[in-house]
mmCIF file of C-alpha atoms in Angstrom:
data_model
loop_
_atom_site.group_PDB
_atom_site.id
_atom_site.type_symbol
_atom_site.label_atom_id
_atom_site.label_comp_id
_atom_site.label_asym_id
_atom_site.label_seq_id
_atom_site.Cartn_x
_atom_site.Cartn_y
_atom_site.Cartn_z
ATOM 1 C CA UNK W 29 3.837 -58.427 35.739
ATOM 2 C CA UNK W 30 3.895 -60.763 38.166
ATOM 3 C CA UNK W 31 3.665 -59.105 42.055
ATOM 4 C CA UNK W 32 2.433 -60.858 45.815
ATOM 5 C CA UNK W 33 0.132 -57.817 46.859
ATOM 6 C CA UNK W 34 -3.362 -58.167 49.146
ATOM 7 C CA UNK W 35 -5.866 -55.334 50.060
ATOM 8 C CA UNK W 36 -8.463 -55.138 52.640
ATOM 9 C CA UNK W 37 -10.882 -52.067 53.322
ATOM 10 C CA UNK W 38 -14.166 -51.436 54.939
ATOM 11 C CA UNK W 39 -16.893 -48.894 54.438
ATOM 12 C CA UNK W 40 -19.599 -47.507 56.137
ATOM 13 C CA UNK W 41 -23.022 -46.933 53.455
ATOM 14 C CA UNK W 42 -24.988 -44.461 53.891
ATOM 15 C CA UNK W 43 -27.840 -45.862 55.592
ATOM 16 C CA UNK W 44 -30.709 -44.213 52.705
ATOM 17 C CA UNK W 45 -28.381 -46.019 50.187
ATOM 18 C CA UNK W 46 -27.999 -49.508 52.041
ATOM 19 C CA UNK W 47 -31.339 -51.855 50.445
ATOM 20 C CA UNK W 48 -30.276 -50.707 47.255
ATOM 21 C CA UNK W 49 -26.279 -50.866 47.225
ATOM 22 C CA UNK W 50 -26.610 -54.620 48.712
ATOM 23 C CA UNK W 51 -29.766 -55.034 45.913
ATOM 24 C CA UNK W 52 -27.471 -54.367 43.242
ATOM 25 C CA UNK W 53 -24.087 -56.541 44.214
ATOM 26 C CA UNK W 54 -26.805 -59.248 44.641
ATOM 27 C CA UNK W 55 -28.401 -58.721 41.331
ATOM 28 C CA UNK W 56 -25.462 -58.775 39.344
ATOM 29 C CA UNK W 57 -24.107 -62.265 41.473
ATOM 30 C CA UNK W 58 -27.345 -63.849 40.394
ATOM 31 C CA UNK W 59 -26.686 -63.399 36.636
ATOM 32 C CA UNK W 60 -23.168 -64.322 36.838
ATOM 33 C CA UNK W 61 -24.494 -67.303 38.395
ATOM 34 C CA UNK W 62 -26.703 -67.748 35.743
ATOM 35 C CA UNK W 63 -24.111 -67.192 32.560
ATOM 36 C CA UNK W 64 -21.866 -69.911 34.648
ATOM 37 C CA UNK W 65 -24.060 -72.359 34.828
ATOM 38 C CA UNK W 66 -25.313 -71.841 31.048
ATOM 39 C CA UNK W 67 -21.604 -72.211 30.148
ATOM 40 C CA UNK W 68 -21.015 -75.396 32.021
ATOM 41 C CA UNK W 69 -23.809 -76.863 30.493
ATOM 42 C CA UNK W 70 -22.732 -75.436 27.113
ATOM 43 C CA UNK W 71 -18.909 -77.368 27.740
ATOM 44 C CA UNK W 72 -21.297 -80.580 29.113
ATOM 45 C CA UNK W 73 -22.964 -81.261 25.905
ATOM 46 C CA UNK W 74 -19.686 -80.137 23.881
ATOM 47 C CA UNK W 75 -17.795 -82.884 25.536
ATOM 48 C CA UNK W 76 -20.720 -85.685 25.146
ATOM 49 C CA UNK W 77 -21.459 -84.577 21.786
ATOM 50 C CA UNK W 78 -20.686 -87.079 18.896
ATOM 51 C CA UNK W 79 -18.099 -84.981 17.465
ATOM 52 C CA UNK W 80 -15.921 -85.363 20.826
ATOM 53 C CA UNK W 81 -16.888 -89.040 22.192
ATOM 54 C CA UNK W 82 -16.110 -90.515 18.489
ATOM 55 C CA UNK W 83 -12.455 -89.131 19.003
ATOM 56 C CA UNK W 84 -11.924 -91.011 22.292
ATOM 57 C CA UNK W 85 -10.033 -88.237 23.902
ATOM 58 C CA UNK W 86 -8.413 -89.286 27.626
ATOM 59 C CA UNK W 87 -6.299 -87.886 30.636
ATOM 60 C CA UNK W 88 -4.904 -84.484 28.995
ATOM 61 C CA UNK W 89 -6.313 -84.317 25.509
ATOM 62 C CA UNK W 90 -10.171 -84.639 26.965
ATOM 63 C CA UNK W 91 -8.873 -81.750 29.413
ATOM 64 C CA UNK W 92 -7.325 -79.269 26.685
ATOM 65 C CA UNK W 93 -10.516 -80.195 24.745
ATOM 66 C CA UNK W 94 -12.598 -78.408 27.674
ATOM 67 C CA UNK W 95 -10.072 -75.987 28.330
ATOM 68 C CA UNK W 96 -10.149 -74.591 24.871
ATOM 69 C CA UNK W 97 -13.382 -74.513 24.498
ATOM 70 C CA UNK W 98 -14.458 -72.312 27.193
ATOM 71 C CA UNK W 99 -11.456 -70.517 26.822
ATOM 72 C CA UNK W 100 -13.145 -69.137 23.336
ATOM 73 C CA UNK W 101 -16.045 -69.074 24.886
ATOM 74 C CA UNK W 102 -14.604 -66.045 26.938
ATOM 75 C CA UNK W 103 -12.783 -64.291 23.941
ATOM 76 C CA UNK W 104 -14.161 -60.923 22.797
ATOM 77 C CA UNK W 105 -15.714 -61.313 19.423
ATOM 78 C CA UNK W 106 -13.841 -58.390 18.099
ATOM 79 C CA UNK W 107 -12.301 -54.993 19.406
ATOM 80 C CA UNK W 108 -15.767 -53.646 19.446
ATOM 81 C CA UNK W 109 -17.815 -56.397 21.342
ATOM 82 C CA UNK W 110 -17.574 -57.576 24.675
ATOM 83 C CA UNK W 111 -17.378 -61.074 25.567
ATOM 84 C CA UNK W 112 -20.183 -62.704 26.847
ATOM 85 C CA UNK W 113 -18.827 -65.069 29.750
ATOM 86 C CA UNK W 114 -15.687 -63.896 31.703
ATOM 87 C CA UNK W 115 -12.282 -65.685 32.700
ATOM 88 C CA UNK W 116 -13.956 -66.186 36.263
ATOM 89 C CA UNK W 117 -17.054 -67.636 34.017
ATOM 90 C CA UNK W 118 -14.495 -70.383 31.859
ATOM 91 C CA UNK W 119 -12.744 -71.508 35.032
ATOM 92 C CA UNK W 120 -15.763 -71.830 36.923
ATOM 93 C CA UNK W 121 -17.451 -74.158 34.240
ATOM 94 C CA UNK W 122 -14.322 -75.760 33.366
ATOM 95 C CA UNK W 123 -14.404 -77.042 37.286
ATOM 96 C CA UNK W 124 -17.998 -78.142 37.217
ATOM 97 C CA UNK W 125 -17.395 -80.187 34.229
ATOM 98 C CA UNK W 126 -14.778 -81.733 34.031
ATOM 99 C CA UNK W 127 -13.043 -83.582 36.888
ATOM 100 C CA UNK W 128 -9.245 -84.571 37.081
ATOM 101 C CA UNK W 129 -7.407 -87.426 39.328
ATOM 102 C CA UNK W 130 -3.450 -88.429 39.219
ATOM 103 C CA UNK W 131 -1.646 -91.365 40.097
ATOM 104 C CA UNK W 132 1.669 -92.237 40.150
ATOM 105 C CA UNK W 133 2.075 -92.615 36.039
ATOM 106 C CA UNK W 134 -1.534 -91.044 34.807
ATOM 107 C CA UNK W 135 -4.172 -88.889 34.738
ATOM 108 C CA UNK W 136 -7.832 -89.233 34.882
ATOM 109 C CA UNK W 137 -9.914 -86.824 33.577
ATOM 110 C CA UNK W 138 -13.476 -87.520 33.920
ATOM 111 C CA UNK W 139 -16.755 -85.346 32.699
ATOM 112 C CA UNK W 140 -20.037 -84.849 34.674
ATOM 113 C CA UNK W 141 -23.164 -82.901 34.788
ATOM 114 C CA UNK W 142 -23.043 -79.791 35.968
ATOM 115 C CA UNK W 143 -25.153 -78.903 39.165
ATOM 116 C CA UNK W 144 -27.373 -76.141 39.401
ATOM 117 C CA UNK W 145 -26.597 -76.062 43.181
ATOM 118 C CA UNK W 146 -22.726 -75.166 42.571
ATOM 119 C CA UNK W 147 -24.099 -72.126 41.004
ATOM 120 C CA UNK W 148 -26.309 -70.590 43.931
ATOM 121 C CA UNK W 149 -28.533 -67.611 43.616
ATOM 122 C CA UNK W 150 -28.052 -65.178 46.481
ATOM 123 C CA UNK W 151 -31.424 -63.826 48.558
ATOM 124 C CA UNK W 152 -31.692 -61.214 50.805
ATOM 125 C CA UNK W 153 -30.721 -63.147 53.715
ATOM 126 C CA UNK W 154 -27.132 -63.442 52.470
ATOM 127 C CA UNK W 155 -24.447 -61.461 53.921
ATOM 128 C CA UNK W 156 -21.046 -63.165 52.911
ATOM 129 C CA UNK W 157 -19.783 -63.658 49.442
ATOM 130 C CA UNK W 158 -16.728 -65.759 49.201
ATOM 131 C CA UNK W 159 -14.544 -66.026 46.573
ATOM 132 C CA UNK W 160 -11.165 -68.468 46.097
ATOM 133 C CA UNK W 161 -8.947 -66.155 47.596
ATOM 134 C CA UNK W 162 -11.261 -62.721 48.608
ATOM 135 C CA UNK W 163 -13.920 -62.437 50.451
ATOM 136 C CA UNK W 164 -17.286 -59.532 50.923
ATOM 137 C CA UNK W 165 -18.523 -59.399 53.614
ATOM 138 C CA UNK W 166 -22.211 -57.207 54.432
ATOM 139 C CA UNK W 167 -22.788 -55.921 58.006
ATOM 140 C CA UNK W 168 -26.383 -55.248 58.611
ATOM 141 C CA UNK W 169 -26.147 -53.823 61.935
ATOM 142 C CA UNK W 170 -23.640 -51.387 60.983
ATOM 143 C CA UNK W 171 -24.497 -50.832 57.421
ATOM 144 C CA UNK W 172 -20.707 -51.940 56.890
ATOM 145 C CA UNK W 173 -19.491 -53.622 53.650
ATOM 146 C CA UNK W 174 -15.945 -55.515 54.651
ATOM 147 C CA UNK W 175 -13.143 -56.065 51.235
ATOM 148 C CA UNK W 176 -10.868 -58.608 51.840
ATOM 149 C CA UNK W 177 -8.197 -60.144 49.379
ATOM 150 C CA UNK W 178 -6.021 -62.714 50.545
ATOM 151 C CA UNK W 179 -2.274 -62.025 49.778
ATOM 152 C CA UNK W 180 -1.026 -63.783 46.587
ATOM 153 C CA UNK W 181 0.545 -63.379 43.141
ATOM 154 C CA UNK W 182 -1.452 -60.798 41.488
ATOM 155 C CA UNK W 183 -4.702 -61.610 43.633
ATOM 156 C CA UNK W 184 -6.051 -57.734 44.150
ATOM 157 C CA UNK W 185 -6.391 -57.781 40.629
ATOM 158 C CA UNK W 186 -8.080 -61.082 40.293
ATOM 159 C CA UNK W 187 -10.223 -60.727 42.741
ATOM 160 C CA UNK W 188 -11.423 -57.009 41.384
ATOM 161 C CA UNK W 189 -11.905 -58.642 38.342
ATOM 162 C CA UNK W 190 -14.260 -61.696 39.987
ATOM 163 C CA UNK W 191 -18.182 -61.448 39.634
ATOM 164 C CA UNK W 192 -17.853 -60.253 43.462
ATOM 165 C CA UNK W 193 -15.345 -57.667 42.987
ATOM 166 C CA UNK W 194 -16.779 -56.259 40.244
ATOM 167 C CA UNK W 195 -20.379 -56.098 41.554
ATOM 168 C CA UNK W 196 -18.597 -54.745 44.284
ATOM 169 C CA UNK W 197 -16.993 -51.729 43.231
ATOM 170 C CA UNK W 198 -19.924 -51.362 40.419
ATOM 171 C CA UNK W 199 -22.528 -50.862 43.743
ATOM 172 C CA UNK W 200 -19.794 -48.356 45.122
ATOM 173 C CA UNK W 201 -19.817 -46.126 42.482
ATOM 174 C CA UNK W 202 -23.291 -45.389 42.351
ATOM 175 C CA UNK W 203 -23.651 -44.115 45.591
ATOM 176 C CA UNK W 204 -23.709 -40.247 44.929
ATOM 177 C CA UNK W 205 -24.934 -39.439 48.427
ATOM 178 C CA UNK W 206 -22.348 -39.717 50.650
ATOM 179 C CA UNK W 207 -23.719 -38.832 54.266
ATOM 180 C CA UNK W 208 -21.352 -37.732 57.436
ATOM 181 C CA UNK W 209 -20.413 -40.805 59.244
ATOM 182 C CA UNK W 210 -20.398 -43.134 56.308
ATOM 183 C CA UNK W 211 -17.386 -43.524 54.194
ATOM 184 C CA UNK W 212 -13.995 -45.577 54.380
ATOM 185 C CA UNK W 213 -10.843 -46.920 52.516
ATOM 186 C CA UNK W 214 -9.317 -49.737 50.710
ATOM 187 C CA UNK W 215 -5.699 -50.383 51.723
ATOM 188 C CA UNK W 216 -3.180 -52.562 50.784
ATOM 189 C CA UNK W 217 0.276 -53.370 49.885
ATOM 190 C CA UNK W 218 2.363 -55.407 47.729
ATOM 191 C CA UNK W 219 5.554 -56.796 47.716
ATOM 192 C CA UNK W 220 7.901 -53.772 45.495
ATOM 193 C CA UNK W 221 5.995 -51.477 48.051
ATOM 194 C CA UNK W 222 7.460 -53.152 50.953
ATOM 195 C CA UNK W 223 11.024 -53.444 49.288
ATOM 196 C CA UNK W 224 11.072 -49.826 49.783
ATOM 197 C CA UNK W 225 14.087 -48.884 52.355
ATOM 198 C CA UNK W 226 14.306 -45.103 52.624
ATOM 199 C CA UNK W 227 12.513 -43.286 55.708
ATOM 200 C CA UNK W 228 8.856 -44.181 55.999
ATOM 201 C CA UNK W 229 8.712 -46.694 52.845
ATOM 202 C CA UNK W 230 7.573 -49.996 52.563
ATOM 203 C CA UNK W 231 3.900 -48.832 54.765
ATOM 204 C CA UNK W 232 0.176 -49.947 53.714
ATOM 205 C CA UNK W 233 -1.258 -47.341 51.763
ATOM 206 C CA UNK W 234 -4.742 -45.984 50.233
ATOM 207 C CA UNK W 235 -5.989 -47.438 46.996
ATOM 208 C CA UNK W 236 -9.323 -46.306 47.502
ATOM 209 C CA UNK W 237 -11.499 -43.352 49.433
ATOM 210 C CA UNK W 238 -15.306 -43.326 49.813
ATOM 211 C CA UNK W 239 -16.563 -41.135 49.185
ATOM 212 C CA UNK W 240 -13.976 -40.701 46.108
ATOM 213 C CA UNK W 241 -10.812 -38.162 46.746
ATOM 214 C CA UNK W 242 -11.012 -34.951 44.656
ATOM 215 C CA UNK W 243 -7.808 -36.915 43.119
ATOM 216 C CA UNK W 244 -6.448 -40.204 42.862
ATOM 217 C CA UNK W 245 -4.870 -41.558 45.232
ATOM 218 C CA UNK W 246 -1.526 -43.126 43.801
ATOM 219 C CA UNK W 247 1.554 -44.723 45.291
ATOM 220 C CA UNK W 248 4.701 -45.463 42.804
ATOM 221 C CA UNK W 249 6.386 -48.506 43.290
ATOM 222 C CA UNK W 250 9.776 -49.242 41.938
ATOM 223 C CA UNK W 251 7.964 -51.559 39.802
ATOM 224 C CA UNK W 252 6.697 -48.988 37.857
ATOM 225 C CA UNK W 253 3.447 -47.268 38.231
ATOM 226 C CA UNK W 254 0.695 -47.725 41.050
ATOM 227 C CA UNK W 255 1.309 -50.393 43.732
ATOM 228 C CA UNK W 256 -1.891 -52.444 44.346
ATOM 229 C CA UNK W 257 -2.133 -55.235 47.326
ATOM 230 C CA UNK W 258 0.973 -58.013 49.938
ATOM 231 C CA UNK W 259 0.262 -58.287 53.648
ATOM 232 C CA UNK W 260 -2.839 -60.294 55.143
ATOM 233 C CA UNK W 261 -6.507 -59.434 55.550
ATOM 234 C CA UNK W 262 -7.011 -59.047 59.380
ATOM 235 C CA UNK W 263 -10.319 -59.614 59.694
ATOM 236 C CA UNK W 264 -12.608 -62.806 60.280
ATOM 237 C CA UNK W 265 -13.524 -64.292 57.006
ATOM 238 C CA UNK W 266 -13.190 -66.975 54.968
ATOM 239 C CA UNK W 267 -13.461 -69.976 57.503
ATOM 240 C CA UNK W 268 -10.542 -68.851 59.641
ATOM 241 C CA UNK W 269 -8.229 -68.451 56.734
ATOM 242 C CA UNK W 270 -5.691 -65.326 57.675
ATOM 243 C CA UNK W 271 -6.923 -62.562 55.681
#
């Protein structure tokens, strides 16, 4: 269902648990970087292949012929077997590939090489991961790991869903460990929460406690079920953008 909701948290790692929690987000955005870039070069030789340049496609049919086929290139096998490259993974590809240009009565659609350098691999000296519309942010001094999402139609769940969000939450999980002083919360809002008119509706609330609540933490919506994300991400990140 289609809901404007955004969500922005930050969280304080316990400092024995630091090297490794930012080891592992950075470990797991290295591969996806590596199963991207094997997929756009996949879709590269696809498109120069005999079998596509003898058809001649142009403007829209050469772009639905790359859109399709990284778009089965992310399907699940079957109900038992997981897909090898992601949604992120197609659309990431897909935009290294293939290039597309309008005028005024046509479209251009145009197919390049894909660069290893649009695919970087993250060292240690990295600190901010950005993604189209969410950002992670790593605090060294502070041992402080900043969440943003950027308010949009269904964006907490895309984002949660990106290589970053999911290596992310992954590296949260594992922390067992939880010392005093460390700890925090992801809160958000979205736009069914805020239509909320009785006393005290319509606020920001939890989606997430570190270390973990003993249950849930859950807000209904009149959308059904748990409200997730709408608001703005107040901190610095993403070039200035309002987050």
């Amino acid at each position: 269902m289609s809901c404007n909701d955004w969500e922005k948290g930050e969280i304080v790692i316990p400092s024995a648990e630091w090297a490794a929690f930012k080891a592992r987000i950075r470990e797991a955005l290295n591969k996806a970087s590596e199963r991207q870039f094997e997929l756009a070069t996949k879709l590269h030789a696809h498109l120069t292949s005999p079998a596509v340049k003898d058809r001649k496609l142009k403007g829209y049919e050469l772009y639905n012929a790359a859109e399709d086929y990284v778009r089965k290139a992310a399907e699940r096998p079957s109900s038992f077997s997981p897909a090898r490259y992601t949604n992120e993974d197609a659309t990431l590809a897909l935009r290294a590939v293939v290039d597309r240009s309008y005028s005024q009565k046509t479209v251009t659609v145009k197919v390049k090489a894909p660069r290893k350098n649009a695919f970087p691999k993250y060292g240690n000296n990295v600190v901010t991961f950005q993604g189209d519309e969410h950002v992670l942010h790593l605090d060294n001094e502070t041992r402080t790991a900043k969440w943003g999402v950027h308010e949009n139609n269904r964006a907490c769940e895309t984002a949660r869903e990106s290589a970053i969000g999911r290596a992310f939450f992954s590296s949260l999980d594992k922390i067992k460990n939880w010392t005093r002083g460390s700890g925090g919360k992801i809160i958000g809002n979205d736009e069914y929460n805020q239509d909320h008119t009785h006393e005290g509706g319509g606020a920001n609330y939890v989606k997430d406690s570190y270390p973990p609540a003993k249950e849930p933490v859950r807000r209904t919506t009149y959308a059904g079920g748990f409200g997730y994300g709408g608001g703005g991400y107040g901190g610095g990140y993403g070039g200035g953008r309002r987050w």
